[in-house]
């Protein structure tokens, strides 16, 4: 009888505990499409990477950072242009992606800034770029390096 009560209590606690755990969007809910970058001009200037990040899950996901062996300081930056036509870039911070929505990292807007390059970005090569999410999830994509004048993944 004691064993039955203990088992029932444990089952009830696990059931209630499971109901109170927030749902987290995992890496399987994030799809990265059309990733690309341009060849770099030496290693003293930063590189950049572009892509579309889609959340196919039922919960929001929040991109909080990047990691790559190619650069010591990869960050999501945003380009803004003021009323006088002067453009500037700054860190974008966390990027929330609602369920069913996508975020485009593209020239002239949000983009992955690859600062303090560790090696030359050479046309025809690829590099791994890991997207880091606030729930501890990670998604790694292999980014192709296109020519220095590329304007998109189709170039």
CSV table of N, CA and C in Angstrom, one decimal:
chain,number,residue,atom,x,y,z
A,1,UNK,N,0.8,-1.2,0.0
A,1,UNK,CA,0.0,0.0,0.0
A,1,UNK,C,0.9,1.3,0.0
A,2,UNK,N,1.9,1.2,0.8
A,2,UNK,CA,2.9,2.4,0.9
A,2,UNK,C,3.5,2.7,-0.5
A,3,UNK,N,3.8,1.6,-1.2
A,3,UNK,CA,4.5,1.7,-2.5
A,3,UNK,C,3.5,2.4,-3.5
A,4,UNK,N,2.2,2.0,-3.4
A,4,UNK,CA,1.2,2.5,-4.3
A,4,UNK,C,1.0,4.0,-4.1
A,5,UNK,N,0.9,4.4,-2.8
A,5,UNK,CA,0.7,5.8,-2.5
A,5,UNK,C,1.9,6.7,-2.9
A,6,UNK,N,3.1,6.2,-2.7
A,6,UNK,CA,4.3,6.9,-3.1
A,6,UNK,C,4.4,7.0,-4.6
A,7,UNK,N,4.0,6.0,-5.3
A,7,UNK,CA,4.0,6.0,-6.8
A,7,UNK,C,3.0,7.0,-7.3
A,8,UNK,N,1.8,7.0,-6.7
A,8,UNK,CA,0.7,7.9,-7.1
A,8,UNK,C,1.1,9.4,-6.8
A,9,UNK,N,1.7,9.6,-5.7
A,9,UNK,CA,2.2,11.0,-5.3
A,9,UNK,C,3.3,11.5,-6.3
A,10,UNK,N,4.2,10.6,-6.6
A,10,UNK,CA,5.3,11.0,-7.5
A,10,UNK,C,4.7,11.2,-8.9
A,11,UNK,N,3.8,10.4,-9.4
A,11,UNK,CA,3.1,10.6,-10.7
A,11,UNK,C,2.4,12.0,-10.7
A,12,UNK,N,1.7,12.3,-9.6
A,12,UNK,CA,1.0,13.6,-9.5
A,12,UNK,C,1.9,14.8,-9.6
A,13,UNK,N,3.0,14.7,-8.8
A,13,UNK,CA,4.0,15.8,-8.8
A,13,UNK,C,4.6,16.0,-10.2
A,14,UNK,N,5.0,14.9,-10.8
A,14,UNK,CA,5.6,15.0,-12.1
A,14,UNK,C,4.6,15.6,-13.1
A,15,UNK,N,3.4,15.2,-13.1
A,15,UNK,CA,2.3,15.7,-14.0
A,15,UNK,C,2.2,17.2,-13.7
A,16,UNK,N,2.0,17.6,-12.5
A,16,UNK,CA,1.8,19.1,-12.2
A,16,UNK,C,3.1,19.8,-12.5
A,17,UNK,N,4.2,19.3,-12.2
A,17,UNK,CA,5.5,19.9,-12.6
A,17,UNK,C,5.7,20.1,-14.1
A,18,UNK,N,5.3,19.1,-14.8
A,18,UNK,CA,5.4,19.2,-16.3
A,18,UNK,C,4.4,20.3,-16.9
A,19,UNK,N,3.3,20.5,-16.2
A,19,UNK,CA,2.4,21.5,-16.7
A,19,UNK,C,2.8,22.9,-16.4
A,20,UNK,N,3.7,23.1,-15.4
A,20,UNK,CA,4.1,24.4,-15.1
A,20,UNK,C,5.4,24.8,-15.8
A,21,UNK,N,6.0,23.9,-16.6
A,21,UNK,CA,7.2,24.3,-17.3
A,21,UNK,C,6.9,25.0,-18.5
A,22,UNK,N,7.5,26.2,-18.7
A,22,UNK,CA,7.2,27.0,-20.0
A,22,UNK,C,7.7,26.2,-21.2
A,23,UNK,N,6.9,26.4,-22.3
A,23,UNK,CA,7.3,25.7,-23.5
A,23,UNK,C,8.5,26.5,-24.1
A,24,UNK,N,9.5,25.9,-24.6
A,24,UNK,CA,10.7,26.5,-25.2
A,24,UNK,C,10.8,26.1,-26.6
A,25,UNK,N,11.1,27.1,-27.5
A,25,UNK,CA,11.3,26.8,-28.9
A,25,UNK,C,12.7,26.2,-29.0
A,26,UNK,N,12.9,25.1,-29.6
A,26,UNK,CA,14.2,24.5,-29.8
A,26,UNK,C,14.7,24.8,-31.2
A,27,UNK,N,16.0,24.4,-31.4
A,27,UNK,CA,16.6,24.6,-32.7
A,27,UNK,C,15.9,24.0,-33.8
A,28,UNK,N,15.1,22.9,-33.5
A,28,UNK,CA,14.3,22.3,-34.6
A,28,UNK,C,13.2,23.3,-35.1
A,29,UNK,N,12.9,24.4,-34.4
A,29,UNK,CA,11.9,25.3,-34.8
A,29,UNK,C,12.5,26.5,-35.6
A,30,UNK,N,13.8,26.5,-35.7
A,30,UNK,CA,14.5,27.6,-36.4
A,30,UNK,C,15.0,27.1,-37.7
A,31,UNK,N,14.6,27.8,-38.8
A,31,UNK,CA,15.1,27.4,-40.2
A,31,UNK,C,15.9,28.6,-40.7
A,32,UNK,N,17.2,28.3,-41.1
A,32,UNK,CA,18.0,29.4,-41.7
A,32,UNK,C,18.1,29.1,-43.2
A,33,UNK,N,17.8,30.2,-44.0
A,33,UNK,CA,17.7,30.0,-45.5
A,33,UNK,C,18.6,31.1,-46.1
A,34,UNK,N,19.1,30.8,-47.3
A,34,UNK,CA,19.8,31.8,-48.1
A,34,UNK,C,21.0,32.5,-47.4
A,35,UNK,N,21.8,31.7,-46.7
A,35,UNK,CA,22.9,32.3,-46.0
A,35,UNK,C,24.0,32.6,-47.1
A,36,UNK,N,24.7,33.7,-46.9
A,36,UNK,CA,25.8,34.1,-47.8
A,36,UNK,C,26.6,35.2,-47.1
A,37,UNK,N,27.8,35.3,-47.6
A,37,UNK,CA,28.7,36.4,-47.2
A,37,UNK,C,29.6,36.8,-48.4
A,38,UNK,N,30.3,37.9,-48.2
A,38,UNK,CA,31.2,38.4,-49.3
A,38,UNK,C,32.6,38.1,-48.9
A,39,UNK,N,33.5,38.0,-49.9
A,39,UNK,CA,34.9,37.9,-49.6
A,39,UNK,C,35.4,39.1,-48.9
A,40,UNK,N,36.4,39.0,-48.0
A,40,UNK,CA,36.8,40.2,-47.3
A,40,UNK,C,38.0,40.9,-48.0
A,41,UNK,N,38.2,42.1,-47.7
A,41,UNK,CA,39.3,42.9,-48.2
A,41,UNK,C,40.3,42.8,-47.1
A,42,UNK,N,41.2,41.9,-47.1
A,42,UNK,CA,42.2,41.7,-46.0
A,42,UNK,C,41.5,41.2,-44.7
A,43,UNK,N,42.2,41.4,-43.6
A,43,UNK,CA,41.6,40.9,-42.3
A,43,UNK,C,41.4,42.1,-41.3
A,44,UNK,N,41.8,43.3,-41.7
A,44,UNK,CA,41.7,44.5,-40.8
A,44,UNK,C,40.3,45.0,-40.9
A,45,UNK,N,39.5,44.8,-41.9
A,45,UNK,CA,38.1,45.2,-42.0
A,45,UNK,C,37.2,44.1,-41.6
A,46,UNK,N,36.1,44.4,-41.0
A,46,UNK,CA,35.1,43.3,-40.6
A,46,UNK,C,34.5,42.7,-41.9
A,47,UNK,N,34.0,41.5,-41.7
A,47,UNK,CA,33.2,40.8,-42.7
A,47,UNK,C,31.8,40.9,-42.3
A,48,UNK,N,30.9,40.4,-43.1
A,48,UNK,CA,29.5,40.4,-42.8
A,48,UNK,C,28.8,39.1,-43.4
A,49,UNK,N,27.8,38.7,-42.8
A,49,UNK,CA,27.0,37.5,-43.3
A,49,UNK,C,25.5,37.9,-43.3
A,50,UNK,N,24.8,37.3,-44.2
A,50,UNK,CA,23.4,37.6,-44.4
A,50,UNK,C,22.6,36.3,-44.5
A,51,UNK,N,21.3,36.3,-44.2
A,51,UNK,CA,20.5,35.1,-44.2
A,51,UNK,C,19.1,35.5,-43.8
A,52,UNK,N,18.2,34.6,-44.0
A,52,UNK,CA,16.8,34.7,-43.4
A,52,UNK,C,16.7,33.6,-42.3
A,53,UNK,N,16.1,34.1,-41.2
A,53,UNK,CA,15.9,33.2,-40.0
A,53,UNK,C,14.4,33.1,-39.8
A,54,UNK,N,13.9,31.9,-39.9
A,54,UNK,CA,12.4,31.6,-39.8
A,54,UNK,C,12.2,30.8,-38.5
A,55,UNK,N,11.1,31.2,-37.8
A,55,UNK,CA,10.7,30.5,-36.6
A,55,UNK,C,9.4,29.7,-37.1
A,56,UNK,N,9.6,28.4,-37.2
A,56,UNK,CA,8.5,27.5,-37.6
A,56,UNK,C,7.7,27.0,-36.4
A,57,UNK,N,8.1,27.3,-35.2
A,57,UNK,CA,7.5,26.8,-34.0
A,57,UNK,C,6.3,27.5,-33.6
A,58,UNK,N,5.7,27.1,-32.4
A,58,UNK,CA,4.5,27.8,-31.8
A,58,UNK,C,4.9,28.8,-30.7
A,59,UNK,N,6.1,28.9,-30.4
A,59,UNK,CA,6.6,29.9,-29.4
A,59,UNK,C,7.6,30.8,-30.0
A,60,UNK,N,7.7,32.1,-29.4
A,60,UNK,CA,8.7,33.0,-29.9
A,60,UNK,C,10.1,32.5,-29.6
A,61,UNK,N,11.1,32.9,-30.4
A,61,UNK,CA,12.5,32.6,-30.2
A,61,UNK,C,13.2,33.9,-30.1
A,62,UNK,N,14.3,34.0,-29.3
A,62,UNK,CA,15.0,35.3,-29.3
A,62,UNK,C,16.5,35.0,-29.5
A,63,UNK,N,17.0,35.6,-30.6
A,63,UNK,CA,18.4,35.4,-31.0
A,63,UNK,C,19.2,36.4,-30.1
A,64,UNK,N,20.2,35.9,-29.4
A,64,UNK,CA,20.9,36.7,-28.4
A,64,UNK,C,22.4,36.9,-28.8
A,65,UNK,N,22.9,36.1,-29.8
A,65,UNK,CA,24.3,36.2,-30.1
A,65,UNK,C,24.7,35.3,-31.2
A,66,UNK,N,25.9,35.4,-31.6
A,66,UNK,CA,26.5,34.6,-32.7
A,66,UNK,C,27.9,34.0,-32.2
A,67,UNK,N,28.3,33.0,-32.8
A,67,UNK,CA,29.7,32.4,-32.6
A,67,UNK,C,30.2,31.9,-33.9
A,68,UNK,N,31.5,32.1,-34.1
A,68,UNK,CA,32.2,31.5,-35.3
A,68,UNK,C,33.7,31.5,-35.0
A,69,UNK,N,34.4,30.5,-35.5
A,69,UNK,CA,35.8,30.5,-35.3
A,69,UNK,C,36.5,31.5,-36.3
A,70,UNK,N,35.7,32.1,-37.2
A,70,UNK,CA,36.2,33.0,-38.2
A,70,UNK,C,36.5,34.4,-37.6
A,71,UNK,N,35.7,34.8,-36.6
A,71,UNK,CA,35.8,36.1,-36.1
A,71,UNK,C,35.7,36.1,-34.5
A,72,UNK,N,36.5,36.9,-33.9
A,72,UNK,CA,36.5,37.0,-32.4
A,72,UNK,C,35.3,37.7,-31.9
A,73,UNK,N,34.7,38.6,-32.7
A,73,UNK,CA,33.6,39.5,-32.2
A,73,UNK,C,32.4,39.4,-33.2
A,74,UNK,N,31.7,38.3,-33.3
A,74,UNK,CA,30.6,38.3,-34.2
A,74,UNK,C,29.3,38.9,-33.5
A,75,UNK,N,28.6,39.8,-34.1
A,75,UNK,CA,27.5,40.5,-33.5
A,75,UNK,C,26.4,40.8,-34.6
A,76,UNK,N,25.2,40.8,-34.1
A,76,UNK,CA,24.1,41.3,-35.0
A,76,UNK,C,24.2,42.8,-35.0
A,77,UNK,N,24.3,43.5,-36.1
A,77,UNK,CA,24.3,44.9,-36.2
A,77,UNK,C,23.1,45.4,-37.1
A,78,UNK,N,22.8,46.6,-36.9
A,78,UNK,CA,21.7,47.2,-37.7
A,78,UNK,C,22.2,48.5,-38.4
A,79,UNK,N,22.0,48.6,-39.6
A,79,UNK,CA,22.3,49.9,-40.4
A,79,UNK,C,21.1,50.8,-40.4
A,80,UNK,N,21.3,52.0,-40.0
A,80,UNK,CA,20.2,53.0,-40.0
A,80,UNK,C,20.7,54.2,-40.8
A,81,UNK,N,19.8,54.8,-41.5
A,81,UNK,CA,20.1,56.0,-42.3
A,81,UNK,C,19.2,57.2,-41.7
A,82,UNK,N,19.8,58.3,-41.4
A,82,UNK,CA,19.1,59.4,-40.8
A,82,UNK,C,18.5,60.3,-41.9
A,83,UNK,N,17.8,61.4,-41.6
A,83,UNK,CA,17.1,62.2,-42.5
A,83,UNK,C,18.1,62.9,-43.5
A,84,UNK,N,19.4,63.1,-43.1
A,84,UNK,CA,20.3,63.7,-44.0
A,84,UNK,C,21.0,62.7,-44.9
A,85,UNK,N,20.6,61.4,-44.8
A,85,UNK,CA,21.2,60.4,-45.7
A,85,UNK,C,22.4,59.7,-45.2
A,86,UNK,N,22.8,60.0,-43.9
A,86,UNK,CA,24.0,59.5,-43.3
A,86,UNK,C,23.7,58.1,-42.7
A,87,UNK,N,24.4,57.1,-43.1
A,87,UNK,CA,24.2,55.8,-42.5
A,87,UNK,C,25.2,55.5,-41.3
A,88,UNK,N,24.7,54.7,-40.4
A,88,UNK,CA,25.5,54.3,-39.3
A,88,UNK,C,25.1,52.9,-38.8
A,89,UNK,N,26.1,52.2,-38.2
A,89,UNK,CA,25.8,50.8,-37.8
A,89,UNK,C,26.0,50.8,-36.3
A,90,UNK,N,25.1,50.0,-35.6
A,90,UNK,CA,25.3,49.8,-34.2
A,90,UNK,C,24.8,48.4,-33.8
A,91,UNK,N,25.2,47.8,-32.7
A,91,UNK,CA,24.7,46.5,-32.3
A,91,UNK,C,23.2,46.5,-32.1
A,92,UNK,N,22.5,45.5,-32.6
A,92,UNK,CA,21.1,45.4,-32.6
A,92,UNK,C,20.5,44.9,-31.3
A,93,UNK,N,21.3,44.2,-30.5
A,93,UNK,CA,20.8,43.6,-29.3
A,93,UNK,C,20.1,42.3,-29.6
A,94,UNK,N,19.1,41.9,-28.7
A,94,UNK,CA,18.4,40.7,-28.9
A,94,UNK,C,17.3,40.9,-30.0
A,95,UNK,N,17.1,39.8,-30.8
A,95,UNK,CA,16.2,39.8,-31.9
A,95,UNK,C,15.1,38.8,-31.6
A,96,UNK,N,13.9,39.3,-31.3
A,96,UNK,CA,12.8,38.3,-31.1
A,96,UNK,C,12.1,38.0,-32.4
A,97,UNK,N,11.8,36.7,-32.6
A,97,UNK,CA,11.2,36.2,-33.8
A,97,UNK,C,9.9,35.5,-33.4
A,98,UNK,N,8.7,36.1,-33.7
A,98,UNK,CA,7.4,35.5,-33.4
A,98,UNK,C,7.2,34.2,-34.1
A,99,UNK,N,6.3,33.4,-33.6
A,99,UNK,CA,6.0,32.1,-34.3
A,99,UNK,C,5.5,32.4,-35.7
A,100,UNK,N,6.0,31.6,-36.6
A,100,UNK,CA,5.5,31.8,-38.0
A,100,UNK,C,6.2,33.0,-38.7
A,101,UNK,N,7.0,33.7,-38.1
A,101,UNK,CA,7.6,34.9,-38.7
A,101,UNK,C,9.1,34.7,-39.0
A,102,UNK,N,9.7,35.6,-39.7
A,102,UNK,CA,11.1,35.5,-40.1
A,102,UNK,C,11.7,36.9,-40.0
A,103,UNK,N,13.1,36.8,-39.9
A,103,UNK,CA,13.9,38.1,-39.8
A,103,UNK,C,14.9,37.9,-40.9
A,104,UNK,N,15.1,39.0,-41.7
A,104,UNK,CA,16.0,39.0,-42.8
A,104,UNK,C,17.3,39.7,-42.3
A,105,UNK,N,18.4,39.1,-42.4
A,105,UNK,CA,19.7,39.7,-42.2
A,105,UNK,C,20.2,40.0,-43.6
A,106,UNK,N,20.3,41.3,-44.0
A,106,UNK,CA,20.5,41.7,-45.4
A,106,UNK,C,21.3,43.0,-45.4
A,107,UNK,N,22.0,43.2,-46.6
A,107,UNK,CA,22.8,44.5,-46.7
A,107,UNK,C,21.9,45.7,-46.5
A,108,UNK,N,22.3,46.7,-45.7
A,108,UNK,CA,21.6,47.9,-45.5
A,108,UNK,C,20.6,47.8,-44.3
A,109,UNK,N,20.5,46.6,-43.6
A,109,UNK,CA,19.6,46.5,-42.5
A,109,UNK,C,20.3,45.7,-41.4
A,110,UNK,N,19.6,44.7,-40.8
A,110,UNK,CA,20.2,43.8,-39.9
A,110,UNK,C,21.2,42.9,-40.6
A,111,UNK,N,22.3,42.7,-40.0
A,111,UNK,CA,23.3,41.8,-40.6
A,111,UNK,C,24.2,41.2,-39.5
A,112,UNK,N,24.9,40.1,-39.8
A,112,UNK,CA,25.9,39.5,-38.9
A,112,UNK,C,27.2,40.2,-39.2
A,113,UNK,N,27.7,41.0,-38.3
A,113,UNK,CA,29.0,41.7,-38.4
A,113,UNK,C,30.0,40.8,-37.8
A,114,UNK,N,31.1,40.6,-38.6
A,114,UNK,CA,32.1,39.6,-38.2
A,114,UNK,C,33.4,40.4,-37.9
A,115,UNK,N,33.6,40.9,-36.7
A,115,UNK,CA,34.7,41.7,-36.4
A,115,UNK,C,35.9,40.9,-35.8
A,116,UNK,N,37.1,41.5,-36.0
A,116,UNK,CA,38.3,40.8,-35.6
A,116,UNK,C,38.5,39.4,-36.3
A,117,UNK,N,38.5,39.5,-37.6
A,117,UNK,CA,38.6,38.3,-38.4
A,117,UNK,C,39.9,37.5,-38.0
A,118,UNK,N,39.8,36.2,-38.0
A,118,UNK,CA,40.9,35.4,-37.6
A,118,UNK,C,41.6,34.8,-38.9
A,119,UNK,N,40.9,34.9,-40.0
A,119,UNK,CA,41.5,34.5,-41.3
A,119,UNK,C,40.7,35.2,-42.4
A,120,UNK,N,41.4,35.2,-43.6
A,120,UNK,CA,40.8,35.9,-44.7
A,120,UNK,C,39.5,35.2,-45.2
A,121,UNK,N,38.5,36.0,-45.5
A,121,UNK,CA,37.3,35.4,-46.1
A,121,UNK,C,37.5,35.3,-47.6
A,122,UNK,N,37.7,34.1,-48.1
A,122,UNK,CA,38.1,33.8,-49.5
A,122,UNK,C,36.9,33.3,-50.3
A,123,UNK,N,36.7,33.9,-51.4
A,123,UNK,CA,35.6,33.4,-52.3
A,123,UNK,C,35.7,31.9,-52.6
A,124,UNK,N,34.6,31.2,-52.5
A,124,UNK,CA,34.6,29.8,-52.7
A,124,UNK,C,34.6,29.0,-51.4
A,125,UNK,N,35.1,29.6,-50.3
A,125,UNK,CA,35.2,28.9,-49.0
A,125,UNK,C,33.8,29.0,-48.3
A,126,UNK,N,33.7,28.3,-47.2
A,126,UNK,CA,32.6,28.4,-46.3
A,126,UNK,C,33.1,28.5,-44.9
A,127,UNK,N,32.2,29.0,-44.0
A,127,UNK,CA,32.5,29.0,-42.5
A,127,UNK,C,31.3,28.7,-41.7
A,128,UNK,N,31.5,28.1,-40.5
A,128,UNK,CA,30.3,27.8,-39.7
A,128,UNK,C,29.9,29.1,-38.9
A,129,UNK,N,28.7,29.4,-38.8
A,129,UNK,CA,28.1,30.5,-38.0
A,129,UNK,C,27.0,29.9,-37.1
A,130,UNK,N,27.2,30.0,-35.8
A,130,UNK,CA,26.2,29.5,-34.8
A,130,UNK,C,25.4,30.6,-34.3
A,131,UNK,N,24.1,30.4,-34.4
A,131,UNK,CA,23.1,31.4,-33.8
A,131,UNK,C,22.8,30.9,-32.4
A,132,UNK,N,22.9,31.8,-31.5
A,132,UNK,CA,22.6,31.5,-30.0
A,132,UNK,C,21.3,32.1,-29.6
A,133,UNK,N,20.5,31.3,-28.9
A,133,UNK,CA,19.1,31.7,-28.5
A,133,UNK,C,19.0,31.8,-27.0
A,134,UNK,N,18.1,32.6,-26.5
A,134,UNK,CA,18.0,32.8,-25.1
A,134,UNK,C,17.6,31.6,-24.3
A,135,UNK,N,17.1,30.6,-24.9
A,135,UNK,CA,16.7,29.3,-24.2
A,135,UNK,C,17.8,28.3,-24.2
A,136,UNK,N,19.0,28.7,-24.6
A,136,UNK,CA,20.2,27.8,-24.6
A,136,UNK,C,20.3,27.1,-25.9
A,137,UNK,N,19.3,27.2,-26.8
A,137,UNK,CA,19.4,26.5,-28.1
A,137,UNK,C,20.4,27.2,-29.0
A,138,UNK,N,20.9,26.4,-30.0
A,138,UNK,CA,21.9,26.8,-31.0
A,138,UNK,C,21.5,26.2,-32.3
A,139,UNK,N,21.8,27.0,-33.3
A,139,UNK,CA,21.6,26.5,-34.7
A,139,UNK,C,22.9,26.9,-35.5
A,140,UNK,N,23.6,26.0,-36.1
A,140,UNK,CA,24.8,26.3,-36.8
A,140,UNK,C,24.5,26.1,-38.3
A,141,UNK,N,24.9,27.1,-39.1
A,141,UNK,CA,24.7,27.1,-40.5
A,141,UNK,C,26.1,27.3,-41.2
A,142,UNK,N,26.3,26.6,-42.3
A,142,UNK,CA,27.5,26.7,-43.1
A,142,UNK,C,27.3,27.9,-44.1
A,143,UNK,N,28.1,28.9,-44.0
A,143,UNK,CA,27.9,30.1,-44.8
A,143,UNK,C,28.9,30.2,-46.0
A,144,UNK,N,28.4,30.2,-47.2
A,144,UNK,CA,29.3,30.3,-48.3
A,144,UNK,C,29.8,31.7,-48.5
A,145,UNK,N,31.1,31.8,-48.9
A,145,UNK,CA,31.7,33.1,-49.2
A,145,UNK,C,31.7,33.3,-50.7
A,146,UNK,N,30.9,34.4,-51.1
A,146,UNK,CA,30.8,34.7,-52.5
A,146,UNK,C,31.8,35.8,-52.9
A,147,UNK,N,31.8,36.3,-54.1
A,147,UNK,CA,32.7,37.3,-54.5
A,147,UNK,C,32.5,38.6,-53.8
A,148,UNK,N,33.6,39.4,-53.9
A,148,UNK,CA,33.6,40.7,-53.1
A,148,UNK,C,32.4,41.7,-53.5
A,149,UNK,N,31.9,41.5,-54.7
A,149,UNK,CA,30.9,42.4,-55.2
A,149,UNK,C,29.5,41.8,-55.2
A,150,UNK,N,29.4,40.6,-54.5
A,150,UNK,CA,28.1,39.9,-54.5
A,150,UNK,C,27.0,40.7,-53.8
A,151,UNK,N,25.8,40.6,-54.4
A,151,UNK,CA,24.6,41.4,-53.8
A,151,UNK,C,23.6,40.4,-53.2
A,152,UNK,N,23.8,39.1,-53.3
A,152,UNK,CA,22.9,38.2,-52.7
A,152,UNK,C,23.3,36.8,-53.0
A,153,UNK,N,22.6,35.8,-52.4
A,153,UNK,CA,23.0,34.4,-52.5
A,153,UNK,C,23.0,33.9,-54.0
A,154,UNK,N,22.3,34.6,-54.9
A,154,UNK,CA,22.2,34.1,-56.2
A,154,UNK,C,23.4,34.5,-57.1
A,155,UNK,N,24.2,35.4,-56.5
A,155,UNK,CA,25.4,35.8,-57.3
A,155,UNK,C,26.5,34.8,-57.3
